[in-house]
Short mmCIF file of C-alpha atoms and ligand atoms in Angstrom, two decimals:
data_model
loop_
_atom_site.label_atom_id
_atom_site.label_comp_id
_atom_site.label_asym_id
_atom_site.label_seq_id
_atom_site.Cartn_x
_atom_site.Cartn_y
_atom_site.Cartn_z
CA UNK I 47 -24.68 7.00 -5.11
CA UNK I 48 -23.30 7.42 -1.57
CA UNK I 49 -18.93 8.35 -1.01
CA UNK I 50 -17.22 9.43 1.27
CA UNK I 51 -15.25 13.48 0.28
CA UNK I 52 -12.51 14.96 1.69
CA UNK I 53 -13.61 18.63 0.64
CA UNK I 54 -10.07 20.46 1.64
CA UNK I 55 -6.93 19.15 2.16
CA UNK I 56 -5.70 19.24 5.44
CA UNK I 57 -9.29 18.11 7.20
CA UNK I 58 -8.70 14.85 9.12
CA UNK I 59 -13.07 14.08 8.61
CA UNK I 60 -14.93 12.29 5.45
CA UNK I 61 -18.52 13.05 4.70
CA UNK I 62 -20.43 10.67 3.43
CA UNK I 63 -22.74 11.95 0.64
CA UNK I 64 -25.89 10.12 -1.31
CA UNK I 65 -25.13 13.12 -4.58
CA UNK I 66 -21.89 11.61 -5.86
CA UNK I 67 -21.87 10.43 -9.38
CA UNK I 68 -18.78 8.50 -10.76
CA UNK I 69 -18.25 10.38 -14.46
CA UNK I 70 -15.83 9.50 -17.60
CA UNK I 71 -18.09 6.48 -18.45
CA UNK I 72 -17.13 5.87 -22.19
CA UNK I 73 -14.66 3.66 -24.60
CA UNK I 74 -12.29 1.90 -23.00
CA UNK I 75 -13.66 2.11 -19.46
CA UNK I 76 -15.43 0.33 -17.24
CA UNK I 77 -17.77 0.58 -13.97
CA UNK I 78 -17.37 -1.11 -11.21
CA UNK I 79 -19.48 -1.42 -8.00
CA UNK I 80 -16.83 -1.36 -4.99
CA UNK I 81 -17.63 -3.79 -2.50
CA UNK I 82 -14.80 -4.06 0.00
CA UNK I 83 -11.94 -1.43 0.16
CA UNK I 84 -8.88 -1.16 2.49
CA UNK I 85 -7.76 1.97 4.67
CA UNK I 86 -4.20 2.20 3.22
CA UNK I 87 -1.68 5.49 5.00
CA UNK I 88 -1.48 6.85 1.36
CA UNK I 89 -5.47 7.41 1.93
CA UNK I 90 -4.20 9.64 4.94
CA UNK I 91 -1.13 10.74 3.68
CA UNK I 92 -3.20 12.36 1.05
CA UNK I 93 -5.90 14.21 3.16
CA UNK I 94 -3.28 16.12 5.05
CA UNK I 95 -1.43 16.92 1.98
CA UNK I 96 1.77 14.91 2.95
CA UNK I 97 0.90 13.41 -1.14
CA UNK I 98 -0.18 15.58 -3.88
CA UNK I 99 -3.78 15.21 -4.76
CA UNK I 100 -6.18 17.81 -5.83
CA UNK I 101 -9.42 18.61 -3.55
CA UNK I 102 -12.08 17.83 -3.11
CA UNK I 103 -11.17 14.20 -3.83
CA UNK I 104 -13.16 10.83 -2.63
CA UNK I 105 -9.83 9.21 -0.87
CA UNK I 106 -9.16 5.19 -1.17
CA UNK I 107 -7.44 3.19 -3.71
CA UNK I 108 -7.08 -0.56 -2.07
CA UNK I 109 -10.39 -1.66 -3.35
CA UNK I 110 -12.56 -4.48 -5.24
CA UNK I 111 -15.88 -5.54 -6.32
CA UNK I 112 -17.97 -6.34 -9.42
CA UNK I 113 -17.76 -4.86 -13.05
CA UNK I 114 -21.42 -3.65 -14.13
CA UNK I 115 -20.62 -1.92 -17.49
CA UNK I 116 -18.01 -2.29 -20.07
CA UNK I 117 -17.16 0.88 -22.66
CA UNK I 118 -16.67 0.46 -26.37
CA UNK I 119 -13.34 -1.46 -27.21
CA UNK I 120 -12.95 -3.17 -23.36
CA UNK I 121 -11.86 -6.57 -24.14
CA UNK I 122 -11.39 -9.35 -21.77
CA UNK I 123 -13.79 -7.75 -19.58
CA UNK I 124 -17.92 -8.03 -18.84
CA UNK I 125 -20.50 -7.40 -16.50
CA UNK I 126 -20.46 -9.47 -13.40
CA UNK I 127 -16.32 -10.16 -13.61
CA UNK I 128 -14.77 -9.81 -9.99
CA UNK I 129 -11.88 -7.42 -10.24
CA UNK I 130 -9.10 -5.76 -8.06
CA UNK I 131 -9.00 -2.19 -8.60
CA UNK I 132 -5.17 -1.18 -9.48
CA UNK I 133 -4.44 2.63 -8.98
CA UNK I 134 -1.25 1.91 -11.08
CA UNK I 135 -2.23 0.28 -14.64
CA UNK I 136 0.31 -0.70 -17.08
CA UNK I 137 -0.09 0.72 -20.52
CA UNK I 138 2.08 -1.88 -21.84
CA UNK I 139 3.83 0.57 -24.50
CA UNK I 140 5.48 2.82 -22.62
CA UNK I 141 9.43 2.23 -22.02
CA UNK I 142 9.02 0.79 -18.20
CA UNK I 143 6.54 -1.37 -19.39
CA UNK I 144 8.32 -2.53 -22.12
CA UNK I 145 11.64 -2.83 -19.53
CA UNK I 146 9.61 -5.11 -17.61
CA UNK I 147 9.21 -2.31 -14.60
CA UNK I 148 5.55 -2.28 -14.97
CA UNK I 149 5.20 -0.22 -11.78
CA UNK I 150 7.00 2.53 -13.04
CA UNK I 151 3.98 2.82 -15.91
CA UNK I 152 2.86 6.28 -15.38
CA UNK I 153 0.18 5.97 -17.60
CA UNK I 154 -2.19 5.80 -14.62
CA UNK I 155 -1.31 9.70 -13.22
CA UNK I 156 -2.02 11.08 -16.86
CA UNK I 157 -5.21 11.50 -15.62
CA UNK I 158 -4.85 12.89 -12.51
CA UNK I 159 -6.18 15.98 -13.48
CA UNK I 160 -9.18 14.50 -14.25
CA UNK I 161 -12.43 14.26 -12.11
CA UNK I 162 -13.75 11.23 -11.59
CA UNK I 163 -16.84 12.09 -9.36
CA UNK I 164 -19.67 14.67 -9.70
CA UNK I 165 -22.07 16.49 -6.89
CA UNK I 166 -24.28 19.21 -7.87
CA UNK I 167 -21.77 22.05 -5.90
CA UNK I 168 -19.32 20.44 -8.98
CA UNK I 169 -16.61 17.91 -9.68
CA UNK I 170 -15.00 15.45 -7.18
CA UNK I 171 -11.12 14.62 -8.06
CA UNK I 172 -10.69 10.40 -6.93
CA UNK I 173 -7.50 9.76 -4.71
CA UNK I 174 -4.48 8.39 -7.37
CA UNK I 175 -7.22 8.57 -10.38
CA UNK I 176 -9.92 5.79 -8.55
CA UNK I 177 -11.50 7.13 -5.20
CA UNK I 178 -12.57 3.73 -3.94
CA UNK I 179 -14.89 4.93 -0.53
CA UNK I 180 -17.23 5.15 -2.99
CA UNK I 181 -20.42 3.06 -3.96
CA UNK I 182 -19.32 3.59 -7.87
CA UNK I 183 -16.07 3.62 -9.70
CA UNK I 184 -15.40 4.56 -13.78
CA UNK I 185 -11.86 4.03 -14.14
CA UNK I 186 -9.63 2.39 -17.53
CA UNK I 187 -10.15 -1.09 -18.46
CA UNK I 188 -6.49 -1.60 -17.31
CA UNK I 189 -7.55 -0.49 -13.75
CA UNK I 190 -9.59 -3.10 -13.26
CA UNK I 191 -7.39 -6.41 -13.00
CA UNK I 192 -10.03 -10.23 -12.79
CA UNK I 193 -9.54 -12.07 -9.89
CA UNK I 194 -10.37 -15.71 -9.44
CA UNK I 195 -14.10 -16.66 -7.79
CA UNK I 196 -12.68 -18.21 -4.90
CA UNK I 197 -10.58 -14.98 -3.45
CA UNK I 198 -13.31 -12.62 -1.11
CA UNK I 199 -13.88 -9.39 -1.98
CA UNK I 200 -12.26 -8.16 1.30
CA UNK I 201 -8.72 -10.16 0.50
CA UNK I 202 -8.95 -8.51 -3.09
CA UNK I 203 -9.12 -5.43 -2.05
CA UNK I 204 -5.61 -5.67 0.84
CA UNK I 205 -3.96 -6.90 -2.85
CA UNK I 206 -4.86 -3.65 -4.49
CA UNK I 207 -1.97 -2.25 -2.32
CA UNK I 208 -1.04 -3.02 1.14
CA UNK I 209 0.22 -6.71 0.33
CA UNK I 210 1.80 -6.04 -2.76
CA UNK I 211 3.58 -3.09 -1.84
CA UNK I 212 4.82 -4.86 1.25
CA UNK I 213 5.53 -8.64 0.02
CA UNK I 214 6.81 -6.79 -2.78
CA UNK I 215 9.27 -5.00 -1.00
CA UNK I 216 10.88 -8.58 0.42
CA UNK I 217 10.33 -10.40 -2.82
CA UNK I 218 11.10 -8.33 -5.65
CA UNK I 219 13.15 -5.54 -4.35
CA UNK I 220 14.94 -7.07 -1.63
CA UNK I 221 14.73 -10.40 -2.76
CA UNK I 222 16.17 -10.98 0.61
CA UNK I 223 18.69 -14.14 0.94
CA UNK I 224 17.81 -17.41 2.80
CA UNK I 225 19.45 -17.01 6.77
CA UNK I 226 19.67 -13.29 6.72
CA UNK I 227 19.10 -11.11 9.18
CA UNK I 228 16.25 -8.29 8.66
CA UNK I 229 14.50 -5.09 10.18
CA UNK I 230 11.04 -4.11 9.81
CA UNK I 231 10.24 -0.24 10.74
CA UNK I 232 7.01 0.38 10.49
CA UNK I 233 4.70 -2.60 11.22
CA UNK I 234 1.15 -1.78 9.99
CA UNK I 235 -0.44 -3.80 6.97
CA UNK I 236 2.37 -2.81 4.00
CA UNK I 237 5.28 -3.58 7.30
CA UNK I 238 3.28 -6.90 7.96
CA UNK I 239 3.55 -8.28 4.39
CA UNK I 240 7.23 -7.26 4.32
CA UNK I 241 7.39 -9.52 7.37
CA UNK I 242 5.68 -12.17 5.69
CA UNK I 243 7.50 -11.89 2.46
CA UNK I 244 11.25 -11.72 4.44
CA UNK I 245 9.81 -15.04 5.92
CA UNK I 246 8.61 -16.95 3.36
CA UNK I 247 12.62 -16.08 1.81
CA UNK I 248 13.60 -17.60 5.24
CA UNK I 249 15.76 -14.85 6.97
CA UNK I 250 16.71 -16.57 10.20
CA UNK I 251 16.13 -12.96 12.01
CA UNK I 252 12.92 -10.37 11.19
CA UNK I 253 12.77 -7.79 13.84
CA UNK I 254 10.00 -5.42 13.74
CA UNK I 255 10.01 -2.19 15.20
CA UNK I 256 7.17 -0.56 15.90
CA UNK I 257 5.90 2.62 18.99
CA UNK I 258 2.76 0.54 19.23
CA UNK I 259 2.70 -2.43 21.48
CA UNK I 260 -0.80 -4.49 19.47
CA UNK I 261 1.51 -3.87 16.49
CA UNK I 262 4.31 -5.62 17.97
CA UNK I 263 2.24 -8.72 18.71
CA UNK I 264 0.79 -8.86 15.74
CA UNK I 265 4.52 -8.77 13.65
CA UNK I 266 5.09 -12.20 15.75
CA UNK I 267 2.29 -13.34 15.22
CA UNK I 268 2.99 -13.09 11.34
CA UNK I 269 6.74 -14.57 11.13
CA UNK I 270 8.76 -11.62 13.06
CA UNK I 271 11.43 -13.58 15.18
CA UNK I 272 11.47 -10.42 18.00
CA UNK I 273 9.10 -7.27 18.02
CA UNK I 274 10.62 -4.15 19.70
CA UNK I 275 9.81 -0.75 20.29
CA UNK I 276 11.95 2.20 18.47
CA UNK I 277 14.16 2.88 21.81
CA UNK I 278 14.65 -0.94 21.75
CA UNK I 279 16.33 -0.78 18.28
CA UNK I 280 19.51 -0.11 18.95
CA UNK I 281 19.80 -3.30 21.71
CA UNK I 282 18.15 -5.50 19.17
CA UNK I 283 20.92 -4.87 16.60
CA UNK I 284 23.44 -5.50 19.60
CA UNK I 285 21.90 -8.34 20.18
CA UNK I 286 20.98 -10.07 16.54
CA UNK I 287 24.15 -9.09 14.57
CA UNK I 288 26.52 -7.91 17.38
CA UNK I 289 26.58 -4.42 16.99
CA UNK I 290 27.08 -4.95 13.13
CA UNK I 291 23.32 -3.84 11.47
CA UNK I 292 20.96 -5.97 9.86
CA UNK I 293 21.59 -7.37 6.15
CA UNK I 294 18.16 -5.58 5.52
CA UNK I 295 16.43 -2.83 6.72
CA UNK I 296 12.86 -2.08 5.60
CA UNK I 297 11.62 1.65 6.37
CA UNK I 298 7.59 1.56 6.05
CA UNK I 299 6.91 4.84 7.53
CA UNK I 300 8.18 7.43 5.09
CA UNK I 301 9.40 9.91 6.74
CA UNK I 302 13.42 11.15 6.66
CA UNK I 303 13.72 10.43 10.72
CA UNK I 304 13.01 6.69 9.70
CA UNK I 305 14.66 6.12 6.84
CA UNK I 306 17.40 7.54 8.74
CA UNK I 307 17.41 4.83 11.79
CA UNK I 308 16.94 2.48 9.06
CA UNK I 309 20.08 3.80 7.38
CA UNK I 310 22.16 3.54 10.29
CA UNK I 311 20.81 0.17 11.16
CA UNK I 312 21.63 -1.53 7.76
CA UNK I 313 25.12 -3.17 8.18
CA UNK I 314 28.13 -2.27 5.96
CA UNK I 315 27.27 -3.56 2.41
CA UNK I 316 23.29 -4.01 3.84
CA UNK I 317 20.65 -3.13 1.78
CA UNK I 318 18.09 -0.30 2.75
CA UNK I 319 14.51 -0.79 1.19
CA UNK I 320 12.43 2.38 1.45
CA UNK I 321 8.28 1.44 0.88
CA UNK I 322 7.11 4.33 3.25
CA UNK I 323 5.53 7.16 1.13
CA UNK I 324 7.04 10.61 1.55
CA UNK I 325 6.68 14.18 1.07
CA UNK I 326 8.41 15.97 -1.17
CA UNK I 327 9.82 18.52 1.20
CA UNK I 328 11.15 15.72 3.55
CA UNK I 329 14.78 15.38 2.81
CA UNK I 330 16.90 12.50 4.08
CA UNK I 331 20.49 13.98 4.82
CA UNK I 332 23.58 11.05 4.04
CA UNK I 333 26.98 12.39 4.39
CA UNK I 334 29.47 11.58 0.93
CA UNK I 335 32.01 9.87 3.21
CA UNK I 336 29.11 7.61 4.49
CA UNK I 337 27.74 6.90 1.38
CA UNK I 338 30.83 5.91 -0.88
CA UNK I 339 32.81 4.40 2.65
CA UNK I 340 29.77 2.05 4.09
CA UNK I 341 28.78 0.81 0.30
CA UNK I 342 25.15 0.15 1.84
CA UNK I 343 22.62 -0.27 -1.33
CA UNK I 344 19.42 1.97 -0.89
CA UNK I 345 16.56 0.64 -2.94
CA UNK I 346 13.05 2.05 -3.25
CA UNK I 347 10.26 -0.06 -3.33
CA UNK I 348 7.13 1.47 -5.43
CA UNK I 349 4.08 -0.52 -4.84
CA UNK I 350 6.14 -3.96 -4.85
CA UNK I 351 9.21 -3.03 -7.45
CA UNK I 352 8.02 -5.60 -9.55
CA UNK I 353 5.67 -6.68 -12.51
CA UNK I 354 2.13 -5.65 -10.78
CA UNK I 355 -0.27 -8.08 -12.76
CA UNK I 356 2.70 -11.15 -11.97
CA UNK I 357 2.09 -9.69 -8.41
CA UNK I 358 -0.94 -10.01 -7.71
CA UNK I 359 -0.86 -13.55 -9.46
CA UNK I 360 1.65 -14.46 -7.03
CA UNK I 361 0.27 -13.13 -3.90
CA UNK I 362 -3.04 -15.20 -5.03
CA UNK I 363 -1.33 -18.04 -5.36
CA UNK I 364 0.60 -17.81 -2.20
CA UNK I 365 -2.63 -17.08 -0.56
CA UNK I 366 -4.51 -20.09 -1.73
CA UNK I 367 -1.65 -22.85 -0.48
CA UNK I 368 -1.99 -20.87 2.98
CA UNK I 369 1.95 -20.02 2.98
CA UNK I 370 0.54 -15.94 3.96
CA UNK I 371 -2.11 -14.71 5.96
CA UNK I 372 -4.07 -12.16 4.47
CA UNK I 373 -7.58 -12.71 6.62
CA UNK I 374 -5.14 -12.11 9.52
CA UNK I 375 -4.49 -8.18 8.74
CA UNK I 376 -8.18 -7.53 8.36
CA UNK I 377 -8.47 -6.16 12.11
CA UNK I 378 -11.84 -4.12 11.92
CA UNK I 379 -14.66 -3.81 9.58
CA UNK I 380 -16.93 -0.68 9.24
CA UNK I 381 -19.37 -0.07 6.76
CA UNK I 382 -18.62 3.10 4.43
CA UNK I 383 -21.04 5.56 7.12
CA UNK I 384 -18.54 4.68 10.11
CA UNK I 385 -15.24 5.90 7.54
CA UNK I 386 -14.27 8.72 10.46
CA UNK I 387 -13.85 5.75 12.86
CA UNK I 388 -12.01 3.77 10.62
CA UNK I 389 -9.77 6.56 10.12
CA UNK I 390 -9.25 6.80 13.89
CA UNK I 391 -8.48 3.27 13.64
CA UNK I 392 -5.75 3.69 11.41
CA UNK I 393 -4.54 7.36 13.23
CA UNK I 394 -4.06 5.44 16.48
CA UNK I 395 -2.54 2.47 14.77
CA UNK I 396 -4.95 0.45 16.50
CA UNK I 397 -5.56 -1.11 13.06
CA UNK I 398 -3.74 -3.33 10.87
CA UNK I 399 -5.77 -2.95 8.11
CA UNK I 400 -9.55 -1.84 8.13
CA UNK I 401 -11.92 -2.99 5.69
CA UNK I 402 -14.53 -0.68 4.73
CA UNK I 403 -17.52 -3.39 3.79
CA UNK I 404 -19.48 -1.35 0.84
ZN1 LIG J 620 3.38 1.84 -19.44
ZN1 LIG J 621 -1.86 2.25 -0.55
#
């Protein structure tokens, strides 16, 4: 079947191959045929080895489509189901699961080691254990989450991450307060649906910040109150909260300069969400006057902060009464042959999100 492999990290080009074979078929897993997948920064973030992930690999991991086989011992599952692939299962017996913090479940990486592909030159590692620019997926029953008949395959797939990292962030995390003021750094898909999610808690103020200007129109178009460029920032904050900082800042970038502005942005006794995905060498420097003196709460976000399946529910749900746009951040489709340009897409930030139509 055809995918697209990164064969070394640190190449910015896919190749799109007719020899891959998706392996680990067996008890308690399932196949699915991908048909729509998302172009999320993790899938980039991982081919220049900004996160961890053996080579070759088949990148993506926002993805849906159609189960075709079922192992030994899959229940609630069959042939034909339409599911969201989840690159973070919950086990359901480990101690975050049982806490509740199903997003902490690292049940998913224990096979990270693992191949998921084959070519005849040898194995093919999937990005975060499922590799979805790929024809073909094998991955545990748990990875593969139903979704009702009425949500596309395209919308499925932006739930798999983007949008529940992002509305995540606002809901769950933040769980920003009604009138508040808020900061968006960061305004591709995941800094969209933290827009999206800060409005639909109804902060009076969401200001997103963002170097590119289609970005910018797009967070107003999507609930932001005021869309500014990062030189803009610091008037913005003048101007909203009068030199104080915002009640929230979300950083959606990951990197230490960002999370940085962000910190210096939040107000005294503001909350700092971090969603952006880092490196591990990428250290974010806070003096201990500032922190202890300034009592600003800094919260991580990982993939929403919250119960994943009750995510995804939710996000549905929301969907379906029309209260978030999720059509809206599909900006540009290409079909799995044209990945290089999609990649572009997402390089220039041209792109919101870019469905890859399989
Ligand atoms: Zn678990
Ligand atoms: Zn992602």
């Amino acid at each position: 079947m055809r995918a697209a492999v990164l064969h070394e990290t640190g190449q910015d080009k896919l190749e799109v191959l007719d020899d891959v074979e998706a392996v680990g078929f067996g008890p308690g897993r399932v196949r699915v045929r991908v048909r729509a997948t998302g172009l999320c920064h993790s899938d980039l973030s991982a081919m220049n080895g900004v996160l961890p992930q053996p080579a070759p690999f088949v990148p993506g991991h926002e993805g849906a489509g159609e189960i075709t086989e079922v192992g030994e011992g899959v229940r609630g599952l069959k042939p034909g189901d339409r599911v969201v692939v989840c690159w973070l299962p919950a086990c359901g017996a480990c101690p975050a699961c049982k806490r509740g913090q199903t997003e902490l479940c690292l049940a998913g990486f224990m096979n990270a080691g693992t191949p998921n592909f084959k070519r005849p030159t040898g194995d093919v590692f999937g990005f975060a254990g499922t590799g979805t620019f790929a024809e073909e997926v094998v991955v545990d029953a748990g990875c593969a989450v139903p979704i009702p008949d009425d949500v596309p395959f395209d919308i499925a797939a932006l739930i798999g991450c983007g949008v529940t990292t992002g509305l995540g962030a606002a809901l769950n995390t933040a769980d920003v307060e009604a009138g508040s003021s808020v900061a968006v750094i960061g305004c591709g898909g995941v800094g969209i649906s933290a827009i999206q999610g800060a409005r639909l808690k109804g902060a009076a103020e969401i200001v997103a910040v963002d170097p590119v200007a289609s970005r910018r129109e797009s967070a107003l178009r999507f609930g932001a109150t005021r869309a500014v460029s990062p030189d803009e920032l610091a008037d913005a904050k003048q101007h909203v909260t009068a030199g104080e900082g915002f009640d929230y800042v979300f950083e959606v970038v990951g990197r230490s300069a960002t999370a940085r502005t962000a910190y210096e942005n939040t107000r005294r006794g503001g909350t700092l969400v971090v969603v952006g995905a880092g490196a591990m060498d990428d250290f974010l420097q806070l003096n201990m006057f500032e922190l202890f003196f300034d009592e600003k709460r800094i919260l991580p976000s990982m993939y929403g902060g919250g119960d994943v399946l009750r995510s995804y529910e939710r996000t549905i749900a929301l969907w379906r009464a029309g209260r978030i746009d999720l059509a809206g951040l599909i900006t540009h489709r290409v079909p799995l042959t044209e990945i290089n340009e999609a990649l572009d897409q997402m390089r220039t930030g041209t792109a919101l999100r870019t469905c890859i139509e399989i």
